[in-house]
Coordinates of C-alpha atoms in Angstrom, one line a residue:
X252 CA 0.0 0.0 0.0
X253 CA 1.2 3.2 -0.8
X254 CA 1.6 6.3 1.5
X255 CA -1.7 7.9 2.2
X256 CA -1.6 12.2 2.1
X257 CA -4.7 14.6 1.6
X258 CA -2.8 17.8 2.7
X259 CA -5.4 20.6 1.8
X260 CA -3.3 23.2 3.4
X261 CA -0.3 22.9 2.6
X262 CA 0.7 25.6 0.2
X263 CA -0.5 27.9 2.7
X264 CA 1.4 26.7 5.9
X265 CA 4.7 27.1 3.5
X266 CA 4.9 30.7 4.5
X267 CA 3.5 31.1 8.0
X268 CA 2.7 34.6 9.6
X269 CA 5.6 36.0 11.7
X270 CA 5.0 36.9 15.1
X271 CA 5.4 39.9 16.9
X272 CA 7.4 37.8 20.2
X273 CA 10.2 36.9 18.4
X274 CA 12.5 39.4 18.6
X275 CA 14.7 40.8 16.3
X276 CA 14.1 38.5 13.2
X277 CA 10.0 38.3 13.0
X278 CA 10.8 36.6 9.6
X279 CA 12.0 33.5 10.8
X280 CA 8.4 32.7 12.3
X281 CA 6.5 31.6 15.6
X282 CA 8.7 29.8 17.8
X283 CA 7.9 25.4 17.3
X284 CA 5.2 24.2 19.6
X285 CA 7.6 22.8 22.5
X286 CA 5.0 19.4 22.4
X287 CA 5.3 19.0 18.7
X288 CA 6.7 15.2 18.4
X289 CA 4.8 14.0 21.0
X290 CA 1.9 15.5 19.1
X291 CA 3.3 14.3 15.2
X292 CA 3.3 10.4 17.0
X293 CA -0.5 10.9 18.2
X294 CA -1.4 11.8 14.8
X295 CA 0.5 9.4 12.7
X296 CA -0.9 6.8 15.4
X297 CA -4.3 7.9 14.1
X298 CA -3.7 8.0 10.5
X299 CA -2.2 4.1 11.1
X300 CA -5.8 3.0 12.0
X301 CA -7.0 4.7 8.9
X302 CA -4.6 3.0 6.6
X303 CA -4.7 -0.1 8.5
X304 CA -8.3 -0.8 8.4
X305 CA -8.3 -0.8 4.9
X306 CA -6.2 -4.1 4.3
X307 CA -7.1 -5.7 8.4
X308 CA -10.3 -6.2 6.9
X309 CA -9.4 -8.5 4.3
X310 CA -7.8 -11.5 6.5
X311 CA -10.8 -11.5 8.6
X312 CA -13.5 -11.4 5.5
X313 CA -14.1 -15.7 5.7
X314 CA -14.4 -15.3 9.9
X315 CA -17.0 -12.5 9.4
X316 CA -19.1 -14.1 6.9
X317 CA -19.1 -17.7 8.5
X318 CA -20.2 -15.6 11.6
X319 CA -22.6 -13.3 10.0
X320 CA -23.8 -15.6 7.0
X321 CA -22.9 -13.4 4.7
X322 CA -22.8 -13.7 1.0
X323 CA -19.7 -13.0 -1.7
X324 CA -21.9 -9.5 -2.2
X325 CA -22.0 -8.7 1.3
X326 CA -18.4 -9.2 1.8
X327 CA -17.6 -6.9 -1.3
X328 CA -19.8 -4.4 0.8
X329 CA -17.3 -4.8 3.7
X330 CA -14.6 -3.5 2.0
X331 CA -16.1 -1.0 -0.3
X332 CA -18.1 0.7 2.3
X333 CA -15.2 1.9 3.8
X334 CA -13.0 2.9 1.0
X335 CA -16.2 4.2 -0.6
X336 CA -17.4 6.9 1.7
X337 CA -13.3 8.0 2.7
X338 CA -12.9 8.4 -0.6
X339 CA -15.4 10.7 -1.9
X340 CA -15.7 12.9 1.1
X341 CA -12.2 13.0 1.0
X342 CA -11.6 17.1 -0.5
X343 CA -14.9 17.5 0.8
X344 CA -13.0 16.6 4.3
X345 CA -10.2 19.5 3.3
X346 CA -12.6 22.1 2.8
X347 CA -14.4 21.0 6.2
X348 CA -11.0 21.3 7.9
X349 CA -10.5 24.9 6.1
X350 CA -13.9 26.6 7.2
X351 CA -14.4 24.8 10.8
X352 CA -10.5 24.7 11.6
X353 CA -8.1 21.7 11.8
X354 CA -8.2 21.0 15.4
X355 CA -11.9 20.8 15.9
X356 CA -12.1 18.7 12.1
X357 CA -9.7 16.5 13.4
X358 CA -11.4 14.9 16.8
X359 CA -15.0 15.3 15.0
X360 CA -13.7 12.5 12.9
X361 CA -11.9 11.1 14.9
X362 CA -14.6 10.5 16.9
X363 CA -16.6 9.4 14.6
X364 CA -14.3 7.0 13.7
X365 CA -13.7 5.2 17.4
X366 CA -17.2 5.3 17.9
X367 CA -18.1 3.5 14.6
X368 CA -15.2 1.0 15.5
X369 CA -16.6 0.3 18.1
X370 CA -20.1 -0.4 16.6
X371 CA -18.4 -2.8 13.8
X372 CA -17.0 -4.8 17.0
X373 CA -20.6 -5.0 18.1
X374 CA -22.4 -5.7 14.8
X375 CA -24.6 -9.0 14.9
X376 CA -25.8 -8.5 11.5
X377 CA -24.3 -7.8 8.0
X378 CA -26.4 -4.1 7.6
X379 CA -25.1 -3.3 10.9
X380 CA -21.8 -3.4 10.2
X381 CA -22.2 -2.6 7.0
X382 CA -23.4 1.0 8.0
X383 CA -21.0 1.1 10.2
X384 CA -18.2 0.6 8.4
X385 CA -19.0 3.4 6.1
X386 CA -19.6 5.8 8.7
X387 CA -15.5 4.7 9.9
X388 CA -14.9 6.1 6.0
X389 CA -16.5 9.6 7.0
X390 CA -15.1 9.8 9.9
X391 CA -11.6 9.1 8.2
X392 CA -12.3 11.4 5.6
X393 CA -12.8 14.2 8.1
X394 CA -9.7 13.2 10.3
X395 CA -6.8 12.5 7.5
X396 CA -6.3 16.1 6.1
X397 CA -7.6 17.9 9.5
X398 CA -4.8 15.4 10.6
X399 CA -2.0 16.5 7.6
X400 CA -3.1 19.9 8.0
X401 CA -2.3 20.0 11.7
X402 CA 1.5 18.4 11.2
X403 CA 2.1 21.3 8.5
X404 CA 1.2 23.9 10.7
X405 CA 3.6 22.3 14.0
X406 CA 6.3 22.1 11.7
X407 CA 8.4 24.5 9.5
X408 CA 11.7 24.3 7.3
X409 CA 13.5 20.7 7.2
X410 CA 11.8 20.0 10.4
X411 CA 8.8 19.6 8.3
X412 CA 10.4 17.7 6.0
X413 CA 11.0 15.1 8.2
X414 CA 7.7 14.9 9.9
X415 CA 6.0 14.7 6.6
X416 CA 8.7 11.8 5.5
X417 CA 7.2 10.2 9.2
X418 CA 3.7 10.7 7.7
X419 CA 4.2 8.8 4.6
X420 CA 5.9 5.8 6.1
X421 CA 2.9 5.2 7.7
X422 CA 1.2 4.4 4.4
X423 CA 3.7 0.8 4.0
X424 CA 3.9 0.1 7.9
X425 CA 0.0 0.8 8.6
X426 CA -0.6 -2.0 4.8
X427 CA 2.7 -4.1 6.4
X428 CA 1.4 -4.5 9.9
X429 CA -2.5 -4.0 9.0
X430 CA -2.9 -7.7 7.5
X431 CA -0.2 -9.5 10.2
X432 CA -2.4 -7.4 13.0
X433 CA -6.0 -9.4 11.1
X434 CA -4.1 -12.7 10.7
X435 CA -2.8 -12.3 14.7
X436 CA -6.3 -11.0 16.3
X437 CA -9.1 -13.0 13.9
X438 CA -7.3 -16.3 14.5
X439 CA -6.6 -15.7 18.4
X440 CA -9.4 -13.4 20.0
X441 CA -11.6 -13.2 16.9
X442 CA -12.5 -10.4 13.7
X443 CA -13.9 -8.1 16.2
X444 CA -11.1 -7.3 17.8
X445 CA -9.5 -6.3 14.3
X446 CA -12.1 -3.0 15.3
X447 CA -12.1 -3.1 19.2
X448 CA -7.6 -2.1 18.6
X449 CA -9.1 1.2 17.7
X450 CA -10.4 2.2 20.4
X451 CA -7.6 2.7 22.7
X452 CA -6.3 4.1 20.2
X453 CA -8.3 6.4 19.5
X454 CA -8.9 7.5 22.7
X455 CA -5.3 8.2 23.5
X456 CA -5.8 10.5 20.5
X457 CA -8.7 12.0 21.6
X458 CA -7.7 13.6 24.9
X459 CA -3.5 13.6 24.3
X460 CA -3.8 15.7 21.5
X461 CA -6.1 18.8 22.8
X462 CA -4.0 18.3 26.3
X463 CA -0.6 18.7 24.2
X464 CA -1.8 21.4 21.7
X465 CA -2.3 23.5 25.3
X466 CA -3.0 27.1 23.3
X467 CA -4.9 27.4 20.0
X468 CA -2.9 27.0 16.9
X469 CA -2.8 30.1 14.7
X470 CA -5.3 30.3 11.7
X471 CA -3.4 29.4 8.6
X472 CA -6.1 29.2 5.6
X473 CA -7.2 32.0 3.4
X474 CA -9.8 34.1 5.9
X475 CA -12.0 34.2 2.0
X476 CA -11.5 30.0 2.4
X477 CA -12.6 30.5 5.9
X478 CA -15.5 32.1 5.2
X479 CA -16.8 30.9 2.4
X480 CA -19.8 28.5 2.5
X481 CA -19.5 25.2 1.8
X482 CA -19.7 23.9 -1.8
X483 CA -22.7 21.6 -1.2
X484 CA -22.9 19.9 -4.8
X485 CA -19.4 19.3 -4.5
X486 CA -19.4 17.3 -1.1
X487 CA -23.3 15.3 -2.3
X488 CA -22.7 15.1 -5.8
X489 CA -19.3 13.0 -6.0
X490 CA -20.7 10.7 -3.0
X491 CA -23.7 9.7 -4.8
X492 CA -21.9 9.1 -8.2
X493 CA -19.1 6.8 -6.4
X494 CA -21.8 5.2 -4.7
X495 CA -24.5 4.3 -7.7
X496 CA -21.4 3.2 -9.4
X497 CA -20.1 0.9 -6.7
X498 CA -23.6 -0.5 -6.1
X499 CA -23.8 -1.4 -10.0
X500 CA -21.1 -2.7 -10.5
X501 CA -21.5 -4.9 -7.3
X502 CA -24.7 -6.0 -7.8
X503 CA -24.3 -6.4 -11.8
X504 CA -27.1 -4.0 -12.8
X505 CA -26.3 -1.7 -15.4
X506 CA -29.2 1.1 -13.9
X507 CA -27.3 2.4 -11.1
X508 CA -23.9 2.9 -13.2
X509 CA -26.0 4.8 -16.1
X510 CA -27.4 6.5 -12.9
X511 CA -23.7 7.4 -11.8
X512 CA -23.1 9.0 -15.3
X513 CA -26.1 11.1 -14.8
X514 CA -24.7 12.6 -11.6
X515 CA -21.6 13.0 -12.9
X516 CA -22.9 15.5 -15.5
X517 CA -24.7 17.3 -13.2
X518 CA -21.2 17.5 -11.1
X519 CA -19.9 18.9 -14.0
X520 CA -22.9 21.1 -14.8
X521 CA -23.3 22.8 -11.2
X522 CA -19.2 23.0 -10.5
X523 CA -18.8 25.1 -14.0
X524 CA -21.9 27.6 -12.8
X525 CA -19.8 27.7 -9.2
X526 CA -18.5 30.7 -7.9
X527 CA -16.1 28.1 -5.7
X528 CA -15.7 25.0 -8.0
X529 CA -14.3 21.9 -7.0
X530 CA -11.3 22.3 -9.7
X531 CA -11.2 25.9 -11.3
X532 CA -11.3 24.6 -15.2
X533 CA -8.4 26.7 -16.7
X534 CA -6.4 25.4 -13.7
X535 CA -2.6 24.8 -14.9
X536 CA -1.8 21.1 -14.8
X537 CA -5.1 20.1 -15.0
X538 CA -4.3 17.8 -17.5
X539 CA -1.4 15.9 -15.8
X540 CA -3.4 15.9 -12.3
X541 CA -6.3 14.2 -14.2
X542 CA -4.5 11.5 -16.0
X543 CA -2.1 11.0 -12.9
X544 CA -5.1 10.9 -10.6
X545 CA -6.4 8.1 -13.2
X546 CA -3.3 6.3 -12.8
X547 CA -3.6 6.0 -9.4
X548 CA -6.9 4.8 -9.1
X549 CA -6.2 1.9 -11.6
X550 CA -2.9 1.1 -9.2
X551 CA -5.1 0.9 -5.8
X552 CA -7.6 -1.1 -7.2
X553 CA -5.2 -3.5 -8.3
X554 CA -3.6 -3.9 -5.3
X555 CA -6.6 -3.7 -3.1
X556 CA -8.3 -6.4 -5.1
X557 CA -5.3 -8.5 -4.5
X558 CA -5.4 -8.8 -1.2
X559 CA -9.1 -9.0 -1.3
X560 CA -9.3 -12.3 -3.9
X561 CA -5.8 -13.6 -2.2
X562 CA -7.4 -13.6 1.4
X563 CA -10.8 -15.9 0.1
X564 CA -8.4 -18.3 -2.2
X565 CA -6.0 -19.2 0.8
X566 CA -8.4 -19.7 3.4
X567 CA -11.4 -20.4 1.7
X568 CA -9.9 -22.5 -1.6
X569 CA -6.5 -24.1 0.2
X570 CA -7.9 -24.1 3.8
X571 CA -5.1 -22.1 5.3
X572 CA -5.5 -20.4 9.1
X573 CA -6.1 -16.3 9.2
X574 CA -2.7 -16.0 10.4
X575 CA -0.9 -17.8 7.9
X576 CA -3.2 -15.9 5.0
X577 CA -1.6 -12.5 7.3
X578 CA 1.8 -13.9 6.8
X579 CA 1.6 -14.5 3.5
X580 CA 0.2 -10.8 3.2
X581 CA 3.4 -9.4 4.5
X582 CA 6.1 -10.3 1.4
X583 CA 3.4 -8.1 -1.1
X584 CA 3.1 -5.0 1.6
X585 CA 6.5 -4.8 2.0
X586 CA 6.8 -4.9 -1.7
X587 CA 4.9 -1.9 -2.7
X588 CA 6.9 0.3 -0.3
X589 CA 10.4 -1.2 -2.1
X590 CA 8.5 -0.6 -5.5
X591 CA 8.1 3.1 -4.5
X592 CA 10.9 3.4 -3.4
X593 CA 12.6 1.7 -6.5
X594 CA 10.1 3.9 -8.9
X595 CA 11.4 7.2 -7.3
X596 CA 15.1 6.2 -8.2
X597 CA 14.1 5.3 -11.5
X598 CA 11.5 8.6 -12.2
X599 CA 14.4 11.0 -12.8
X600 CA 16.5 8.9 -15.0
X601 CA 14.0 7.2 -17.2
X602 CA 11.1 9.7 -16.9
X603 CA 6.9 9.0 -16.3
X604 CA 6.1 7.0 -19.1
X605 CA 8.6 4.6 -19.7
X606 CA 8.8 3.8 -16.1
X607 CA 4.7 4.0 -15.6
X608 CA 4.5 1.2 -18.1
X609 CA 7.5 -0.9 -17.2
X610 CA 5.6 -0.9 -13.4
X611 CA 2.1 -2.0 -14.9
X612 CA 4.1 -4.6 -16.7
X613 CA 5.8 -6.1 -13.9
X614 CA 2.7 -6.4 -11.9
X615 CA 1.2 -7.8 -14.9
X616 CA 3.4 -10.3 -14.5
X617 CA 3.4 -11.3 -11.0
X618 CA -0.5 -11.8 -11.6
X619 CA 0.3 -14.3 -14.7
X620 CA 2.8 -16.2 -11.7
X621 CA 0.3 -16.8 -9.0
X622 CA -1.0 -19.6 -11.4
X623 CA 2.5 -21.7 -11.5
X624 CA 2.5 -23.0 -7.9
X625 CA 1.0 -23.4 -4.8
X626 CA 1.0 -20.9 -2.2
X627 CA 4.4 -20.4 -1.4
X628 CA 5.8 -21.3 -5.0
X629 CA 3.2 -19.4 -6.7
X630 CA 0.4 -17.1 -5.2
X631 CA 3.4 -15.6 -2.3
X632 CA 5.7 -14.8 -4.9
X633 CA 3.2 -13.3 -7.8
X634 CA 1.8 -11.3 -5.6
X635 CA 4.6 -9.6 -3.9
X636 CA 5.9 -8.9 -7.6
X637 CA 2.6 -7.4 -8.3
X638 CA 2.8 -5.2 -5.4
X639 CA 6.5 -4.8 -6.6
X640 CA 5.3 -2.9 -9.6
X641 CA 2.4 -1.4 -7.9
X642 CA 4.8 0.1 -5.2
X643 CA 6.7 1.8 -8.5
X644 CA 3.1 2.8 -10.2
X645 CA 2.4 5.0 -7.3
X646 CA 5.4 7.1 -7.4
X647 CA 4.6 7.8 -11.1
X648 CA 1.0 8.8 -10.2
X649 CA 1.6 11.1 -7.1
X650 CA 4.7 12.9 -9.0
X651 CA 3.3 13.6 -12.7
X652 CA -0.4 14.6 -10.9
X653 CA 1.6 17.3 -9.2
X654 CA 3.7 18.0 -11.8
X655 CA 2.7 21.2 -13.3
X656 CA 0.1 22.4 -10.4
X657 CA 1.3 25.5 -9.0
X658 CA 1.6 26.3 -5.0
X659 CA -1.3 27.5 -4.8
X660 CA -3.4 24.3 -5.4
X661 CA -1.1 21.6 -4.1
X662 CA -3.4 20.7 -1.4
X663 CA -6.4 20.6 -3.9
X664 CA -4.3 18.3 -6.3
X665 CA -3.1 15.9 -3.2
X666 CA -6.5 15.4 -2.3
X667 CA -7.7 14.5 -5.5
X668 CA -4.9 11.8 -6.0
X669 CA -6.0 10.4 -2.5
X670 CA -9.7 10.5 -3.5
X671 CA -8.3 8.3 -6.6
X672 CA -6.8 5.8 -4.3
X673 CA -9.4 5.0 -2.0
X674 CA -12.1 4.9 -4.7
X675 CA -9.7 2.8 -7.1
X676 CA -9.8 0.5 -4.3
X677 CA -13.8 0.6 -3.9
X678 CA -14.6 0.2 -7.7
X679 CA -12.2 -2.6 -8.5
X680 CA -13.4 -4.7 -5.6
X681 CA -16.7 -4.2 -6.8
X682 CA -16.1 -5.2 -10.4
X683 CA -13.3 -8.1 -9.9
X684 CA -15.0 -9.6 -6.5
X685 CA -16.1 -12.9 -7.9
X686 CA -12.3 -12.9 -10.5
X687 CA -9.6 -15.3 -10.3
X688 CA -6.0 -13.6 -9.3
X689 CA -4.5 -13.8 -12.4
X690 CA -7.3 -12.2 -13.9
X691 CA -5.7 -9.1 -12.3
X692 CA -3.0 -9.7 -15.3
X693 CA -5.4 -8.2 -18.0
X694 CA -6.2 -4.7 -16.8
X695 CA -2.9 -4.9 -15.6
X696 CA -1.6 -5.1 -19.3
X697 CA -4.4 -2.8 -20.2
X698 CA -2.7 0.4 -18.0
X699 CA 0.6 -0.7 -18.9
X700 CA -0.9 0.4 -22.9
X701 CA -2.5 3.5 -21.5
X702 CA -0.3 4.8 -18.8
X703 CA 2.0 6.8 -22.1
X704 CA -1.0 8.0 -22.8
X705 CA -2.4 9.3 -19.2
X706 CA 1.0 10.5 -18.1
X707 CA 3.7 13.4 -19.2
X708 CA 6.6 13.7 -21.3
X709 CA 9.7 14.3 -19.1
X710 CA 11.3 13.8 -16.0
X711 CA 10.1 14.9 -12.5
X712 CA 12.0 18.2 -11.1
X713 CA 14.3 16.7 -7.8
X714 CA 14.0 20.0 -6.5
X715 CA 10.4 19.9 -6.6
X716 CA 8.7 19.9 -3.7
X717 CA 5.6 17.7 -4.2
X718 CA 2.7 17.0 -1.6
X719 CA 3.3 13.2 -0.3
X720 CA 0.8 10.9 -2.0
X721 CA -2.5 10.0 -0.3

């Protein structure tokens, strides 16, 4: 799994107001909060349940349905709830965090999410937890950039830097540890506890980081963004497009995807009549965030399907325990983070395309190789090159999205590539769920064709400083 970012504010924390207190250079900025790491470790500790719930889920899916009788649909639903509703309210998140503040965005979702952790512990039925599981994704959709937003403003200079390099590794340790952590809890204490870990968690969060914060943080977005109302078409709108398409495509009926397209016309049609759109149309860059942002989405889907079809073959088809099915998990998350990390060495020599292709290739190919052995000899092995590739596709979606935006709408183009990811992961789910693995090889192949065509000419700039993908 990638590293998850929605930093909406990000381009305005860069230059932060100088204060009055400092003496005799005011330029050089507020003196650092003197609790600052304490508070960066509380909120990557949050963001880790976010990212972690996303792939926990999957080694516990053939516990919860034996125990709730559910059906290959309702285990889709599982999964998709989640990324579904974090997803799409994801810039709507942002803007929240903007006009109510960052603080006060921050624990309303992350109390949302606890308390619907809690309720997915509890469920006894599948529309319980179904519900509940989608209100974790709005609850994470209001706490990741309120979250981002808050380590931007604690830190400045290199310090910031580093606290955002902190941020991102929680994307491959919170994937890494998310499916040993299912495998560990559903085959010891049971699935629930795969929700009940959040709780402490989140309530460690919940009072350590008003106690540490102490005094209010200063007011960093545009006062016009602060007082602007809320773009309600653009919050609704995307929500009930992602979700009619979802449904259709889980259910097979071909009226609530032509229903999606519908909705996403009128998106289009009230944003272009907006005095606030969601995307200003003659935006610069526009065209690389869109086809990076395209890129991306195909990439999480992959990957999130993988461990979705991979958890149900090994302990529903070869009969394996949930902790083995978690440790065979771990070779493909640590995999993605090497492929990223490979991809970003490779980006500057090589360039987008070529290397955007080669990565879709590669994971074609470890989908072909989960057919040529057993689980260890085959399945282990494909998929960790899948994620190998995967890990490398990332890199070429976060950097050519942000490419060519300028400052001023980095945290806007950041949010849009982490929209991408999550719903990626909701859509493919809903359209591979009853595919074999190496089925994943054919739109694989199919983004390898199209990624010249999505992505820019060129090299990225290694003096760029680009938001850290979602």
């Amino acid at each position: 799994m990638p590293p998850h970012t929605q930093d909406r504010n990000q381009d305005e924390h860069a230059h932060p107001h100088p204060s009055p207190h400092q003496g005799p250079h005011p330029s050089d900025g507020p003196p650092p909060h003197p609790r600052r790491r304490l508070l960066l470790v509380l909120l990557c500790l949050a963001q880790f349940m976010l990212i972690a719930d996303v792939t926990v889920v999957n080694v516990a899916l053939p516990a919860i349905g034996a125990d709730l009788s559910l059906s290959g649909t309702g285990l889709t639903w599982i999964v998709t709830a989640y990324t579904l509703f974090f997803g799409a309210l994801l810039l709507a998140g942002g803007r929240i965090a903007d006009r109510f503040g960052a603080v006060r965005t921050f624990l309303t979702g992350l109390a949302l999410f606890t308390a619907a952790s809690a309720a997915s512990g509890l469920a006894g039925d599948a529309a319980t937890l179904i519900t509940a599981r989608s209100a974790q994704g709005v609850g994470a959709a209001l706490l990741s950039p309120a979250a981002l937003s808050l380590v931007t403003t604690l830190f400045q200079g290199p310090a910031r830097h580093r606290a955002l390099g902190a941020w991102a590794a929680i994307g491959g340790t919170g994937a890494a540890l998310g499916v040993l952590l299912g495998g560990i809890l559903t085959d010891g204490p049971g699935w629930r506890w795969i929700f009940y870990l959040n709780l402490p968690v989140g309530a460690l969060a919940l009072i350590g980081v008003p106690l540490l914060l102490g005094r209010p943080l200063p007011a960093t977005a545009d006062p016009a963004r602060r007082t602007a109302p809320l773009n309600v078409p653009a919050i609704l709108l995307p929500t009930l497009a992602a979700g009619a398409l979802v449904y259709g495509l889980t259910e097979r009926s071909w009226l609530p995807a032509i229903a999606a397209l519908a909705v996403l016309a009128l998106l289009i049609a009230t944003q272009r009549r907006s005095a606030n759109p969601l995307m200003p149309p003659a935006m610069p860059g526009r065209r690389a965030l869109l086809g990076g942002s395209a890129v991306m989405l195909g990439a999480a889907g992959l990957l999130v399907t993988g461990f979705y079809l991979s958890s149900l073959h090994i302990q529903q088809s070869l009969g394996r325990s949930p902790l083995i099915t978690g440790l065979a998990f771990l070779p493909a998350a640590v995999a993605a983070t090497a492929g990223a990390h490979l991809g970003s060495r490779l980006l500057p020599r090589f360039g987008w395309r070529p290397v955007g292709a080669a990565a879709f290739t590669v994971a074609a190919a470890g989908a072909a190789l989960t057919s040529l052995g057993g689980l260890w000899s085959g399945l282990v092995p494909g998929f960790a090159l899948l994620a190998l590739g995967l890990g490398a596709a990332f890199v070429c979606a976060t950097t050519s999205a942000l490419s060519e935006v300028p400052p001023a709408h980095t945290g806007l183009a950041s949010g849009l590539v982490g929209t991408s990811h999550e719903l990626g992961a909701a859509i493919a789910i809903a359209a591979l769920a009853t595919a074999d693995f190496t089925t994943l090889a054919y739109p694989a192949l199919a983004l390898a064709l199209a990624t010249p065509l999505l992505l820019p000419k060129g090299h990225p700039d290694p003096n760029a400083t680009q938001a850290m993908a979602h």
